[in-house]
Amino acid sequence: DADVTQTPRNRITKTGKRIMLECSQTKGHDRMYWYRQDPGLGLRLIYYSFDVKDINKGEISDGYSVSRQAQAKFSLSLESAIPNQTALYFCATSGGTSGSYEQYFGPGTRLTVT
Amino acid sequence: GNSVTQMEGPVTLSEEAFLTINCTYTATGYPSLFWYVQYPGEGLQLLLKATKADDKGSNKGFEATYRKETTSFHLEKGSVQVSDSAVYFCALSGRAGGTSYGKLTFGQGTILTVHP
């Protein structure tokens, strides 16, 4: 089984709808992240959480919100979806004692807003 | 703030050719450096990493050396295969105590296509 899972894998929704993307991990990591990927722009950080009680905005948080329901679960919500939120969304986790801060990514959710 | 710049793509090579993908960075202090690979339809996978100056990360025939004097972390492979076709991302993470601690800053990605 995958260590970081995302649901749904694909979603098409209409402008103005509320949508939630979910992420679960079995790695036991305390840090979780949400990114979006757009062609030619790499990955940009939306929100991140260093533990259940810690939520922080990333560089492009406008139009998004998150919930850290448990150490293993981190959800991303689009309150009122708009077409320019069409993108590939990735969840990632980080933790452990290595000290080098590498992150482990889920398979992604492809979101299309029409 | 931190930033990562990768060479423009896409890169197209024949099988067994030598690969270099350039990566330079701007950061305060001494970041950790990473190369991630994204195969078609998949998420990002860590390819290799280096945590201090002059460290060499290596994996699957790929190598990159942390060069503090030139703020670079170029990815190289001596003989590419068709299966190496993917998107490659250079990234950095700040160290504890800094504002970029625990967060990755990515380059824009380089598409590599290897033909038989």
PDB file of C-alpha atoms in Angstrom:
ATOM      1  CA  ASP A   1       0.000   0.000   0.000  1.00  0.00           C
ATOM      2  CA  ALA A   2       1.121   3.535  -0.762  1.00  0.00           C
ATOM      3  CA  ASP A   3       2.478   5.569   2.147  1.00  0.00           C
ATOM      4  CA  VAL A   4       0.734   8.780   1.035  1.00  0.00           C
ATOM      5  CA  THR A   5      -2.707   8.507  -0.559  1.00  0.00           C
ATOM      6  CA  GLN A   6      -4.911  11.159  -2.104  1.00  0.00           C
ATOM      7  CA  THR A   7      -8.595  11.082  -2.948  1.00  0.00           C
ATOM      8  CA  PRO A   8     -10.064  11.643  -5.419  1.00  0.00           C
ATOM      9  CA  ARG A   9      -7.457  11.077  -8.146  1.00  0.00           C
ATOM     10  CA  ASN A  10      -9.447  13.006 -10.697  1.00  0.00           C
ATOM     11  CA  ARG A  11     -12.270  15.500 -10.257  1.00  0.00           C
ATOM     12  CA  ILE A  12     -14.243  17.726 -12.574  1.00  0.00           C
ATOM     13  CA  THR A  13     -16.349  20.409 -10.939  1.00  0.00           C
ATOM     14  CA  LYS A  14     -18.176  23.572 -11.874  1.00  0.00           C
ATOM     15  CA  THR A  15     -17.332  27.154 -11.041  1.00  0.00           C
ATOM     16  CA  GLY A  16     -18.640  28.160  -7.610  1.00  0.00           C
ATOM     17  CA  LYS A  17     -18.795  24.656  -6.166  1.00  0.00           C
ATOM     18  CA  ARG A  18     -17.084  23.705  -2.912  1.00  0.00           C
ATOM     19  CA  ILE A  19     -14.690  20.819  -3.186  1.00  0.00           C
ATOM     20  CA  MET A  20     -12.484  18.944  -0.751  1.00  0.00           C
ATOM     21  CA  LEU A  21      -9.326  17.002  -1.547  1.00  0.00           C
ATOM     22  CA  GLU A  22      -8.161  14.506   1.043  1.00  0.00           C
ATOM     23  CA  CYS A  23      -4.741  13.203   1.987  1.00  0.00           C
ATOM     24  CA  SER A  24      -3.803  10.357   4.310  1.00  0.00           C
ATOM     25  CA  GLN A  25      -0.392   9.025   5.282  1.00  0.00           C
ATOM     26  CA  THR A  26       0.931   5.956   7.039  1.00  0.00           C
ATOM     27  CA  LYS A  27       4.524   7.172   7.388  1.00  0.00           C
ATOM     28  CA  GLY A  28       3.992   8.521  10.906  1.00  0.00           C
ATOM     29  CA  HIS A  29       5.283  11.939   9.846  1.00  0.00           C
ATOM     30  CA  ASP A  30       4.249  15.056  11.705  1.00  0.00           C
ATOM     31  CA  ARG A  31       4.575  17.528   8.834  1.00  0.00           C
ATOM     32  CA  MET A  32       2.147  17.663   5.909  1.00  0.00           C
ATOM     33  CA  TYR A  33       1.922  19.939   2.875  1.00  0.00           C
ATOM     34  CA  TRP A  34      -0.349  20.829  -0.038  1.00  0.00           C
ATOM     35  CA  TYR A  35       1.085  21.956  -3.386  1.00  0.00           C
ATOM     36  CA  ARG A  36      -0.310  22.765  -6.774  1.00  0.00           C
ATOM     37  CA  GLN A  37       1.531  22.073 -10.024  1.00  0.00           C
ATOM     38  CA  ASP A  38       1.017  24.095 -13.152  1.00  0.00           C
ATOM     39  CA  PRO A  39       2.931  23.557 -16.412  1.00  0.00           C
ATOM     40  CA  GLY A  40       6.195  25.503 -16.454  1.00  0.00           C
ATOM     41  CA  LEU A  41       5.796  26.739 -12.871  1.00  0.00           C
ATOM     42  CA  GLY A  42       7.018  23.818 -10.832  1.00  0.00           C
ATOM     43  CA  LEU A  43       5.253  23.187  -7.536  1.00  0.00           C
ATOM     44  CA  ARG A  44       3.931  25.985  -5.381  1.00  0.00           C
ATOM     45  CA  LEU A  45       3.105  25.627  -1.691  1.00  0.00           C
ATOM     46  CA  ILE A  46      -0.517  26.284  -0.703  1.00  0.00           C
ATOM     47  CA  TYR A  47      -0.579  25.359   3.014  1.00  0.00           C
ATOM     48  CA  TYR A  48       1.548  23.389   5.421  1.00  0.00           C
ATOM     49  CA  SER A  49       1.179  21.931   8.891  1.00  0.00           C
ATOM     50  CA  PHE A  50       3.987  20.958  11.248  1.00  0.00           C
ATOM     51  CA  ASP A  51       1.636  19.230  13.670  1.00  0.00           C
ATOM     52  CA  VAL A  52      -2.096  18.856  14.332  1.00  0.00           C
ATOM     53  CA  LYS A  53      -2.371  22.268  16.031  1.00  0.00           C
ATOM     54  CA  ASP A  54      -0.128  24.122  13.590  1.00  0.00           C
ATOM     55  CA  ILE A  55      -1.448  25.404  10.232  1.00  0.00           C
ATOM     56  CA  ASN A  56       0.457  27.878   8.044  1.00  0.00           C
ATOM     57  CA  LYS A  57      -0.199  29.643   4.776  1.00  0.00           C
ATOM     58  CA  GLY A  58       2.117  29.014   1.862  1.00  0.00           C
ATOM     59  CA  GLU A  59       2.825  31.287  -1.072  1.00  0.00           C
ATOM     60  CA  ILE A  60      -0.560  30.855  -2.819  1.00  0.00           C
ATOM     61  CA  SER A  61      -3.178  30.262  -0.089  1.00  0.00           C
ATOM     62  CA  ASP A  62      -5.877  32.647  -1.369  1.00  0.00           C
ATOM     63  CA  GLY A  63      -9.035  30.744  -2.304  1.00  0.00           C
ATOM     64  CA  TYR A  64      -8.007  27.651  -0.325  1.00  0.00           C
ATOM     65  CA  SER A  65      -8.443  26.394   3.224  1.00  0.00           C
ATOM     66  CA  VAL A  66      -7.168  23.313   5.056  1.00  0.00           C
ATOM     67  CA  SER A  67      -8.014  21.080   7.967  1.00  0.00           C
ATOM     68  CA  ARG A  68      -5.652  18.806   9.880  1.00  0.00           C
ATOM     69  CA  GLN A  69      -8.060  16.271  11.316  1.00  0.00           C
ATOM     70  CA  ALA A  70      -5.382  14.010  12.763  1.00  0.00           C
ATOM     71  CA  GLN A  71      -1.661  13.487  12.453  1.00  0.00           C
ATOM     72  CA  ALA A  72      -2.294  11.263   9.452  1.00  0.00           C
ATOM     73  CA  LYS A  73      -4.946  13.345   7.641  1.00  0.00           C
ATOM     74  CA  PHE A  74      -4.741  16.745   5.958  1.00  0.00           C
ATOM     75  CA  SER A  75      -7.561  18.039   3.750  1.00  0.00           C
ATOM     76  CA  LEU A  76      -7.573  20.889   1.252  1.00  0.00           C
ATOM     77  CA  SER A  77     -10.791  22.748   0.433  1.00  0.00           C
ATOM     78  CA  LEU A  78     -11.673  25.100  -2.372  1.00  0.00           C
ATOM     79  CA  GLU A  79     -14.564  27.127  -0.943  1.00  0.00           C
ATOM     80  CA  SER A  80     -15.806  28.394  -4.309  1.00  0.00           C
ATOM     81  CA  ALA A  81     -13.897  26.856  -7.184  1.00  0.00           C
ATOM     82  CA  ILE A  82     -12.825  28.992 -10.138  1.00  0.00           C
ATOM     83  CA  PRO A  83     -11.332  27.917 -13.496  1.00  0.00           C
ATOM     84  CA  ASN A  84      -7.807  29.139 -12.703  1.00  0.00           C
ATOM     85  CA  GLN A  85      -7.703  26.597  -9.883  1.00  0.00           C
ATOM     86  CA  THR A  86      -7.556  23.888 -12.531  1.00  0.00           C
ATOM     87  CA  ALA A  87      -4.274  22.141 -11.742  1.00  0.00           C
ATOM     88  CA  LEU A  88      -2.593  19.038 -10.392  1.00  0.00           C
ATOM     89  CA  TYR A  89      -2.609  18.997  -6.577  1.00  0.00           C
ATOM     90  CA  PHE A  90      -0.095  17.100  -4.478  1.00  0.00           C
ATOM     91  CA  CYS A  91       0.023  16.256  -0.806  1.00  0.00           C
ATOM     92  CA  ALA A  92       3.390  15.589   0.815  1.00  0.00           C
ATOM     93  CA  THR A  93       4.728  14.557   4.210  1.00  0.00           C
ATOM     94  CA  SER A  94       7.997  15.042   6.015  1.00  0.00           C
ATOM     95  CA  GLY A  95       9.432  13.981   9.338  1.00  0.00           C
ATOM     96  CA  GLY A  96      11.719  11.515  10.977  1.00  0.00           C
ATOM     97  CA  THR A  97      15.162  12.083  12.394  1.00  0.00           C
ATOM     98  CA  SER A  98      17.303  12.434   9.275  1.00  0.00           C
ATOM     99  CA  GLY A  99      17.366  16.197   9.554  1.00  0.00           C
ATOM    100  CA  SER A 100      17.511  16.695   5.817  1.00  0.00           C
ATOM    101  CA  TYR A 101      13.815  17.542   5.430  1.00  0.00           C
ATOM    102  CA  GLU A 102      13.031  15.576   2.285  1.00  0.00           C
ATOM    103  CA  GLN A 103       9.363  15.238   1.492  1.00  0.00           C
ATOM    104  CA  TYR A 104       7.340  12.250   0.288  1.00  0.00           C
ATOM    105  CA  PHE A 105       4.585  12.873  -2.212  1.00  0.00           C
ATOM    106  CA  GLY A 106       1.203  11.350  -2.933  1.00  0.00           C
ATOM    107  CA  PRO A 107       0.136  10.442  -6.485  1.00  0.00           C
ATOM    108  CA  GLY A 108      -1.731  13.695  -7.050  1.00  0.00           C
ATOM    109  CA  THR A 109      -5.285  14.835  -7.741  1.00  0.00           C
ATOM    110  CA  ARG A 110      -6.091  16.270 -11.153  1.00  0.00           C
ATOM    111  CA  LEU A 111      -8.751  18.947 -10.669  1.00  0.00           C
ATOM    112  CA  THR A 112     -10.617  20.587 -13.516  1.00  0.00           C
ATOM    113  CA  VAL A 113     -12.938  23.531 -12.860  1.00  0.00           C
ATOM    114  CA  THR A 114     -15.302  24.299 -15.739  1.00  0.00           C
TER     115      THR A 114
ATOM    116  CA  GLY B   1      13.821  34.776  -0.251  1.00  0.00           C
ATOM    117  CA  ASN B   2      14.970  31.407  -1.522  1.00  0.00           C
ATOM    118  CA  SER B   3      14.836  30.534  -5.201  1.00  0.00           C
ATOM    119  CA  VAL B   4      15.869  27.716  -7.535  1.00  0.00           C
ATOM    120  CA  THR B   5      16.617  28.100 -11.243  1.00  0.00           C
ATOM    121  CA  GLN B   6      16.816  25.138 -13.606  1.00  0.00           C
ATOM    122  CA  MET B   7      17.983  25.032 -17.172  1.00  0.00           C
ATOM    123  CA  GLU B   8      15.339  25.573 -19.799  1.00  0.00           C
ATOM    124  CA  GLY B   9      13.787  22.468 -21.266  1.00  0.00           C
ATOM    125  CA  PRO B  10      12.703  20.293 -22.794  1.00  0.00           C
ATOM    126  CA  VAL B  11      15.807  18.161 -23.194  1.00  0.00           C
ATOM    127  CA  THR B  12      15.826  15.447 -25.850  1.00  0.00           C
ATOM    128  CA  LEU B  13      18.599  12.844 -25.942  1.00  0.00           C
ATOM    129  CA  SER B  14      19.384   9.543 -27.576  1.00  0.00           C
ATOM    130  CA  GLU B  15      19.805   6.461 -25.422  1.00  0.00           C
ATOM    131  CA  GLU B  16      23.291   6.168 -23.863  1.00  0.00           C
ATOM    132  CA  ALA B  17      23.965   9.906 -24.193  1.00  0.00           C
ATOM    133  CA  PHE B  18      25.401  11.965 -21.324  1.00  0.00           C
ATOM    134  CA  LEU B  19      22.929  14.060 -19.361  1.00  0.00           C
ATOM    135  CA  THR B  20      23.421  17.334 -17.514  1.00  0.00           C
ATOM    136  CA  ILE B  21      20.571  19.386 -16.066  1.00  0.00           C
ATOM    137  CA  ASN B  22      21.797  22.604 -14.514  1.00  0.00           C
ATOM    138  CA  CYS B  23      20.444  23.903 -11.224  1.00  0.00           C
ATOM    139  CA  THR B  24      21.487  27.015  -9.323  1.00  0.00           C
ATOM    140  CA  TYR B  25      20.014  28.382  -6.146  1.00  0.00           C
ATOM    141  CA  THR B  26      19.745  31.474  -3.977  1.00  0.00           C
ATOM    142  CA  ALA B  27      19.355  30.935  -0.261  1.00  0.00           C
ATOM    143  CA  THR B  28      20.485  32.235   3.095  1.00  0.00           C
ATOM    144  CA  GLY B  29      22.647  29.963   5.149  1.00  0.00           C
ATOM    145  CA  TYR B  30      23.287  26.384   4.141  1.00  0.00           C
ATOM    146  CA  PRO B  31      20.206  24.721   2.653  1.00  0.00           C
ATOM    147  CA  SER B  32      19.708  21.051   1.927  1.00  0.00           C
ATOM    148  CA  LEU B  33      19.458  20.317  -1.804  1.00  0.00           C
ATOM    149  CA  PHE B  34      17.359  17.731  -3.612  1.00  0.00           C
ATOM    150  CA  TRP B  35      16.536  16.326  -7.011  1.00  0.00           C
ATOM    151  CA  TYR B  36      13.053  14.915  -7.481  1.00  0.00           C
ATOM    152  CA  VAL B  37      11.777  12.971 -10.498  1.00  0.00           C
ATOM    153  CA  GLN B  38       8.204  12.779 -11.761  1.00  0.00           C
ATOM    154  CA  TYR B  39       7.352   9.950 -14.149  1.00  0.00           C
ATOM    155  CA  PRO B  40       4.270  10.343 -16.362  1.00  0.00           C
ATOM    156  CA  GLY B  41       1.052  10.186 -14.353  1.00  0.00           C
ATOM    157  CA  GLU B  42       2.813   9.865 -11.018  1.00  0.00           C
ATOM    158  CA  GLY B  43       3.777  11.978  -8.025  1.00  0.00           C
ATOM    159  CA  LEU B  44       7.273  13.229  -7.281  1.00  0.00           C
ATOM    160  CA  GLN B  45       9.895  10.793  -6.011  1.00  0.00           C
ATOM    161  CA  LEU B  46      13.096  11.774  -4.258  1.00  0.00           C
ATOM    162  CA  LEU B  47      15.997  10.935  -6.585  1.00  0.00           C
ATOM    163  CA  LEU B  48      18.950  12.142  -4.514  1.00  0.00           C
ATOM    164  CA  LYS B  49      19.939  14.696  -1.907  1.00  0.00           C
ATOM    165  CA  ALA B  50      22.910  16.503  -0.365  1.00  0.00           C
ATOM    166  CA  THR B  51      22.910  18.258   2.975  1.00  0.00           C
ATOM    167  CA  LYS B  52      26.235  20.113   3.092  1.00  0.00           C
ATOM    168  CA  ALA B  53      28.858  21.637   0.845  1.00  0.00           C
ATOM    169  CA  ASP B  54      30.855  19.190  -1.320  1.00  0.00           C
ATOM    170  CA  ASP B  55      28.444  16.326  -0.556  1.00  0.00           C
ATOM    171  CA  LYS B  56      27.675  14.166  -3.582  1.00  0.00           C
ATOM    172  CA  GLY B  57      24.226  12.613  -3.813  1.00  0.00           C
ATOM    173  CA  SER B  58      23.797   9.584  -6.050  1.00  0.00           C
ATOM    174  CA  ASN B  59      21.070   7.124  -7.014  1.00  0.00           C
ATOM    175  CA  LYS B  60      20.199   4.987 -10.072  1.00  0.00           C
ATOM    176  CA  GLY B  61      23.296   6.239 -11.917  1.00  0.00           C
ATOM    177  CA  PHE B  62      22.441   9.895 -11.336  1.00  0.00           C
ATOM    178  CA  GLU B  63      24.793  12.175  -9.409  1.00  0.00           C
ATOM    179  CA  ALA B  64      24.827  15.757  -8.175  1.00  0.00           C
ATOM    180  CA  THR B  65      27.415  17.626  -6.093  1.00  0.00           C
ATOM    181  CA  TYR B  66      26.580  20.451  -3.665  1.00  0.00           C
ATOM    182  CA  ARG B  67      28.795  23.339  -4.808  1.00  0.00           C
ATOM    183  CA  LYS B  68      28.572  26.192  -2.321  1.00  0.00           C
ATOM    184  CA  GLU B  69      31.049  28.414  -4.171  1.00  0.00           C
ATOM    185  CA  THR B  70      28.935  28.401  -7.338  1.00  0.00           C
ATOM    186  CA  THR B  71      25.574  27.831  -5.558  1.00  0.00           C
ATOM    187  CA  SER B  72      24.882  24.938  -7.891  1.00  0.00           C
ATOM    188  CA  PHE B  73      23.612  21.354  -7.752  1.00  0.00           C
ATOM    189  CA  HIS B  74      23.771  20.077 -11.345  1.00  0.00           C
ATOM    190  CA  LEU B  75      22.295  16.661 -12.131  1.00  0.00           C
ATOM    191  CA  GLU B  76      24.363  14.282 -14.279  1.00  0.00           C
ATOM    192  CA  LYS B  77      24.088  10.780 -15.658  1.00  0.00           C
ATOM    193  CA  GLY B  78      26.684   9.119 -17.832  1.00  0.00           C
ATOM    194  CA  SER B  79      24.360   7.026 -20.002  1.00  0.00           C
ATOM    195  CA  VAL B  80      20.631   7.704 -20.085  1.00  0.00           C
ATOM    196  CA  GLN B  81      17.963   5.129 -20.848  1.00  0.00           C
ATOM    197  CA  VAL B  82      14.498   5.460 -22.354  1.00  0.00           C
ATOM    198  CA  SER B  83      13.110   4.722 -18.883  1.00  0.00           C
ATOM    199  CA  ASP B  84      14.719   7.941 -17.577  1.00  0.00           C
ATOM    200  CA  SER B  85      12.206  10.011 -19.547  1.00  0.00           C
ATOM    201  CA  ALA B  86      10.481  12.140 -16.911  1.00  0.00           C
ATOM    202  CA  VAL B  87      10.321  15.615 -15.419  1.00  0.00           C
ATOM    203  CA  TYR B  88      13.192  16.501 -13.070  1.00  0.00           C
ATOM    204  CA  PHE B  89      12.876  19.080 -10.294  1.00  0.00           C
ATOM    205  CA  CYS B  90      15.656  20.681  -8.306  1.00  0.00           C
ATOM    206  CA  ALA B  91      14.643  21.857  -4.821  1.00  0.00           C
ATOM    207  CA  LEU B  92      16.066  23.255  -1.612  1.00  0.00           C
ATOM    208  CA  SER B  93      15.014  23.307   2.010  1.00  0.00           C
ATOM    209  CA  GLY B  94      16.120  25.738   4.670  1.00  0.00           C
ATOM    210  CA  ARG B  95      17.545  24.548   7.948  1.00  0.00           C
ATOM    211  CA  ALA B  96      16.106  24.739  11.441  1.00  0.00           C
ATOM    212  CA  GLY B  97      15.913  28.256  12.809  1.00  0.00           C
ATOM    213  CA  GLY B  98      15.256  29.899   9.452  1.00  0.00           C
ATOM    214  CA  THR B  99      11.980  31.059   7.944  1.00  0.00           C
ATOM    215  CA  SER B 100      12.198  28.422   5.217  1.00  0.00           C
ATOM    216  CA  TYR B 101      12.744  25.587   7.687  1.00  0.00           C
ATOM    217  CA  GLY B 102      10.925  22.422   6.654  1.00  0.00           C
ATOM    218  CA  LYS B 103       9.636  23.906   3.381  1.00  0.00           C
ATOM    219  CA  LEU B 104      10.770  23.037  -0.128  1.00  0.00           C
ATOM    220  CA  THR B 105      11.384  25.619  -2.839  1.00  0.00           C
ATOM    221  CA  PHE B 106      11.226  24.050  -6.310  1.00  0.00           C
ATOM    222  CA  GLY B 107      12.655  24.937  -9.673  1.00  0.00           C
ATOM    223  CA  GLN B 108      10.259  24.980 -12.609  1.00  0.00           C
ATOM    224  CA  GLY B 109      11.156  21.453 -13.738  1.00  0.00           C
ATOM    225  CA  THR B 110      12.976  20.123 -16.793  1.00  0.00           C
ATOM    226  CA  ILE B 111      11.302  17.661 -19.152  1.00  0.00           C
ATOM    227  CA  LEU B 112      13.678  14.932 -20.334  1.00  0.00           C
ATOM    228  CA  THR B 113      12.820  12.714 -23.290  1.00  0.00           C
ATOM    229  CA  VAL B 114      15.159   9.860 -24.234  1.00  0.00           C
ATOM    230  CA  HIS B 115      14.763   8.204 -27.631  1.00  0.00           C
ATOM    231  CA  PRO B 116      15.925   4.660 -28.464  1.00  0.00           C
TER     232      PRO B 116
END
